[in-house]
Amino acid sequence: DADVTQTPRNRITKTGKRIMLECSQTKGHDRMYWYRQDPGLGLQLIYYSFDVKDINKGEISDGYSVSRQAQAKFSLSLESAIPNQTALYFCATSYQGEQFFGPGTRLTVL
Amino acid sequence: RKEVEQDPGPFNVPEGATVAFNCTYSNSASQSFFWYRQDCRKEPKLLMSVYSSGNEDGRFTAQLNRASQYISLLIRDSKLSDSATYLCVVNEGSGYSTLTFGKGTMLLVSP
């Protein structure tokens, strides 16, 4: 069974819609992250959380918000999706420097 | 902005070849370094950490040159299954806070 899971795995939505991407982990790690990956641009950090009460903006947080509902759950929201948010989104946990990624959510905003 | 630079490739090599990738980083205060492997449309996975003294794991050797601020990955006896994108990753500070990812180097190993 996967230690870091993401739902949905694929989503197509329209401009202006609100969408939530969910991430759950069974690894017991305190630190969780959300990244997006665009072709040719590599992974960019959106938000990260070092524990349930700690939320930090990454390098590209505009247009996104997050919620850390529990140690095991970290959700990413797009309040009003726009086409340039079309990307592959990864959730990750970390422990002693190593990051463990979920399988990714492929989001398309039309 | 802190930068981690990699040659995007692709590096096309035959099976059995030796191939090396380099990566440069801009922040001289960077504390720790990693190579991740990413298969097409899949999540990145840790390949190996990079230690100051260099380290080897089977066919893979990683080295760090702090003076020149670059990291290398050497793959010997390439296999078809080594075909992937290799991401150079740098931790900027202590405590494993956040990582900066390079854009990756694509390796294609052919029969």
Short mmCIF file of C-alpha atoms in Angstrom, two decimals:
data_model
loop_
_atom_site.label_atom_id
_atom_site.label_comp_id
_atom_site.label_asym_id
_atom_site.label_seq_id
_atom_site.Cartn_x
_atom_site.Cartn_y
_atom_site.Cartn_z
CA ASP A 1 0.00 0.00 0.00
CA ALA A 2 1.19 3.51 -0.84
CA ASP A 3 2.46 5.56 2.10
CA VAL A 4 1.53 8.90 0.50
CA THR A 5 -1.73 9.02 -1.42
CA GLN A 6 -3.31 11.78 -3.44
CA THR A 7 -6.85 12.24 -4.66
CA PRO A 8 -7.97 12.76 -7.31
CA ARG A 9 -5.28 11.39 -9.61
CA ASN A 10 -6.64 13.27 -12.60
CA ARG A 11 -9.01 16.23 -12.76
CA ILE A 12 -10.30 18.44 -15.51
CA THR A 13 -12.04 21.61 -14.40
CA LYS A 14 -13.10 24.95 -15.79
CA THR A 15 -11.74 28.43 -15.20
CA GLY A 16 -13.16 29.98 -12.05
CA LYS A 17 -14.05 26.74 -10.32
CA ARG A 18 -12.89 25.93 -6.82
CA ILE A 19 -10.98 22.69 -6.54
CA MET A 20 -9.36 20.81 -3.68
CA LEU A 21 -6.54 18.31 -3.97
CA GLU A 22 -6.12 15.98 -1.03
CA CYS A 23 -3.09 14.26 0.37
CA SER A 24 -2.89 11.60 3.06
CA GLN A 25 0.11 9.83 4.53
CA THR A 26 0.63 6.84 6.76
CA LYS A 27 4.33 7.44 7.35
CA GLY A 28 3.80 9.39 10.58
CA HIS A 29 5.91 12.31 9.33
CA ASP A 30 5.30 15.81 10.63
CA ARG A 31 6.54 17.62 7.54
CA MET A 32 4.37 17.81 4.44
CA TYR A 33 4.73 19.72 1.18
CA TRP A 34 2.86 20.63 -1.98
CA TYR A 35 4.72 21.06 -5.27
CA ARG A 36 3.72 21.67 -8.85
CA GLN A 37 5.68 20.45 -11.83
CA ASP A 38 5.49 21.97 -15.27
CA PRO A 39 7.34 20.62 -18.31
CA GLY A 40 10.80 22.13 -18.42
CA LEU A 41 10.40 23.99 -15.14
CA GLY A 42 11.06 21.35 -12.55
CA LEU A 43 9.40 21.13 -9.16
CA GLN A 44 8.26 24.34 -7.52
CA LEU A 45 7.24 24.54 -3.88
CA ILE A 46 3.74 25.89 -3.25
CA TYR A 47 3.24 25.45 0.50
CA TYR A 48 4.76 23.43 3.30
CA SER A 49 3.87 22.49 6.84
CA PHE A 50 6.16 21.31 9.61
CA ASP A 51 3.30 20.33 11.90
CA VAL A 52 -0.44 20.78 12.24
CA LYS A 53 -0.12 24.35 13.51
CA ASP A 54 2.62 25.43 11.13
CA ILE A 55 1.89 26.52 7.55
CA ASN A 56 4.41 28.29 5.32
CA LYS A 57 4.28 29.76 1.85
CA GLY A 58 6.61 28.42 -0.76
CA GLU A 59 7.94 30.17 -3.85
CA ILE A 60 4.66 30.12 -5.82
CA SER A 61 1.82 30.30 -3.27
CA ASP A 62 -0.29 32.95 -5.04
CA GLY A 63 -3.64 31.52 -6.12
CA TYR A 64 -3.39 28.58 -3.72
CA SER A 65 -4.31 27.88 -0.11
CA VAL A 66 -3.75 24.89 2.13
CA SER A 67 -5.22 23.21 5.16
CA ARG A 68 -3.44 20.83 7.52
CA GLN A 69 -6.39 19.01 9.05
CA ALA A 70 -4.30 16.47 10.92
CA GLN A 71 -0.76 15.16 10.94
CA ALA A 72 -1.73 12.76 8.19
CA LYS A 73 -3.69 15.12 5.94
CA PHE A 74 -2.65 18.18 3.95
CA SER A 75 -5.03 19.64 1.37
CA LEU A 76 -4.34 22.12 -1.41
CA SER A 77 -7.10 24.39 -2.71
CA LEU A 78 -7.40 26.50 -5.81
CA GLU A 79 -10.09 29.03 -4.94
CA SER A 80 -10.66 30.13 -8.53
CA ALA A 81 -8.78 27.97 -10.98
CA ILE A 82 -7.10 29.52 -14.01
CA PRO A 83 -5.57 27.81 -17.06
CA ASN A 84 -1.95 28.48 -16.05
CA GLN A 85 -2.55 26.32 -12.98
CA THR A 86 -2.67 23.34 -15.32
CA ALA A 87 0.17 21.16 -14.04
CA LEU A 88 1.16 17.99 -12.25
CA TYR A 89 0.82 18.43 -8.49
CA PHE A 90 2.79 16.39 -5.97
CA CYS A 91 2.34 16.06 -2.25
CA ALA A 92 5.35 14.93 -0.22
CA THR A 93 6.40 14.17 3.33
CA SER A 94 9.92 14.34 4.64
CA TYR A 95 12.05 12.75 7.31
CA GLN A 96 15.74 13.38 7.90
CA GLY A 97 16.15 15.10 4.58
CA GLU A 98 14.51 12.50 2.38
CA GLN A 99 11.26 13.44 0.69
CA PHE A 100 8.60 10.85 -0.05
CA PHE A 101 6.27 11.81 -2.85
CA GLY A 102 2.71 10.85 -3.61
CA PRO A 103 1.82 9.62 -7.10
CA GLY A 104 0.71 13.07 -8.27
CA THR A 105 -2.50 14.72 -9.42
CA ARG A 106 -2.72 15.79 -13.03
CA LEU A 107 -4.87 18.92 -13.13
CA THR A 108 -6.17 20.54 -16.30
CA VAL A 109 -7.94 23.89 -16.14
CA LEU A 110 -9.87 24.73 -19.29
CA ARG B 1 16.68 33.28 -6.13
CA LYS B 2 18.61 30.18 -5.23
CA GLU B 3 19.46 28.17 -8.32
CA VAL B 4 20.24 24.57 -9.04
CA GLU B 5 21.35 24.11 -12.63
CA GLN B 6 21.45 20.93 -14.67
CA ASP B 7 21.98 20.10 -18.33
CA PRO B 8 18.50 18.96 -19.44
CA GLY B 9 19.91 16.43 -21.94
CA PRO B 10 18.79 14.05 -23.20
CA PHE B 11 21.88 11.95 -22.80
CA ASN B 12 21.58 9.06 -25.24
CA VAL B 13 23.89 6.16 -24.35
CA PRO B 14 24.08 2.46 -25.26
CA GLU B 15 23.67 -0.25 -22.67
CA GLY B 16 26.88 -0.83 -20.75
CA ALA B 17 28.12 2.73 -21.15
CA THR B 18 29.30 4.97 -18.36
CA VAL B 19 27.58 8.33 -18.12
CA ALA B 20 28.08 11.30 -15.81
CA PHE B 21 25.85 14.20 -14.91
CA ASN B 22 26.85 17.41 -13.21
CA CYS B 23 24.81 19.90 -11.29
CA THR B 24 25.79 23.34 -9.99
CA TYR B 25 24.21 25.23 -7.12
CA SER B 26 24.35 28.93 -6.33
CA ASN B 27 24.05 29.02 -2.55
CA SER B 28 27.42 28.39 -0.93
CA ALA B 29 25.68 27.85 2.42
CA SER B 30 23.80 24.81 1.13
CA GLN B 31 23.96 21.99 3.63
CA SER B 32 22.89 18.75 2.03
CA PHE B 33 22.55 17.32 -1.42
CA PHE B 34 20.63 14.53 -3.11
CA TRP B 35 19.99 12.85 -6.42
CA TYR B 36 16.41 11.84 -7.16
CA ARG B 37 15.18 9.75 -10.04
CA GLN B 38 11.90 10.47 -11.82
CA ASP B 39 10.33 8.17 -14.37
CA CYS B 40 8.01 9.66 -16.95
CA ARG B 41 4.80 10.95 -15.36
CA LYS B 42 5.72 9.38 -12.02
CA GLU B 43 6.76 10.78 -8.68
CA PRO B 44 10.43 11.50 -7.89
CA LYS B 45 12.18 8.95 -5.69
CA LEU B 46 15.41 9.31 -3.76
CA LEU B 47 18.32 7.70 -5.58
CA MET B 48 21.05 8.66 -3.17
CA SER B 49 22.28 11.30 -0.80
CA VAL B 50 25.55 13.03 -1.61
CA TYR B 51 28.13 13.18 1.14
CA SER B 52 31.19 15.40 1.35
CA SER B 53 33.46 12.38 1.09
CA GLY B 54 31.60 11.01 -1.90
CA ASN B 55 29.56 7.86 -1.84
CA GLU B 56 28.87 4.82 -3.95
CA ASP B 57 25.86 2.57 -4.23
CA GLY B 58 26.38 -0.26 -6.66
CA ARG B 59 26.77 1.20 -10.14
CA PHE B 60 26.07 4.74 -8.91
CA THR B 61 28.67 7.15 -7.52
CA ALA B 62 27.91 10.62 -6.24
CA GLN B 63 30.46 13.30 -5.48
CA LEU B 64 30.35 16.79 -4.02
CA ASN B 65 32.76 19.61 -4.72
CA ARG B 66 31.96 22.40 -2.29
CA ALA B 67 34.70 24.72 -3.54
CA SER B 68 33.27 24.70 -7.06
CA GLN B 69 29.69 24.22 -5.88
CA TYR B 70 28.87 21.25 -8.01
CA ILE B 71 27.57 17.74 -7.53
CA SER B 72 28.09 14.83 -9.87
CA LEU B 73 26.42 11.48 -10.50
CA LEU B 74 28.25 8.71 -12.32
CA ILE B 75 26.39 5.67 -13.62
CA ARG B 76 28.48 2.71 -14.70
CA ASP B 77 27.34 -0.20 -16.89
CA SER B 78 24.10 1.55 -17.86
CA LYS B 79 20.96 -0.56 -18.02
CA LEU B 80 17.82 0.04 -20.05
CA SER B 81 16.01 0.51 -16.74
CA ASP B 82 18.24 3.48 -15.91
CA SER B 83 16.34 5.52 -18.49
CA ALA B 84 14.74 8.31 -16.47
CA THR B 85 15.18 11.94 -15.47
CA TYR B 86 17.70 12.57 -12.71
CA LEU B 87 17.00 15.50 -10.41
CA CYS B 88 19.71 17.28 -8.48
CA VAL B 89 18.34 18.50 -5.16
CA VAL B 90 19.87 20.89 -2.63
CA ASN B 91 18.88 21.69 0.90
CA GLU B 92 19.61 25.33 1.62
CA GLY B 93 19.89 25.31 5.36
CA SER B 94 20.14 23.16 8.42
CA GLY B 95 17.33 21.03 9.72
CA TYR B 96 16.22 19.78 6.34
CA SER B 97 13.83 22.67 5.88
CA THR B 98 13.01 22.96 2.20
CA LEU B 99 14.65 21.64 -0.89
CA THR B 100 15.47 23.28 -4.19
CA PHE B 101 15.12 20.99 -7.18
CA GLY B 102 17.00 21.21 -10.42
CA LYS B 103 14.96 20.79 -13.59
CA GLY B 104 16.48 17.39 -14.22
CA THR B 105 18.70 15.62 -16.73
CA MET B 106 17.08 13.06 -18.99
CA LEU B 107 18.93 9.81 -19.63
CA LEU B 108 17.95 7.44 -22.44
CA VAL B 109 19.71 4.07 -22.52
CA SER B 110 19.31 2.14 -25.76
CA PRO B 111 19.92 -1.55 -26.57
#
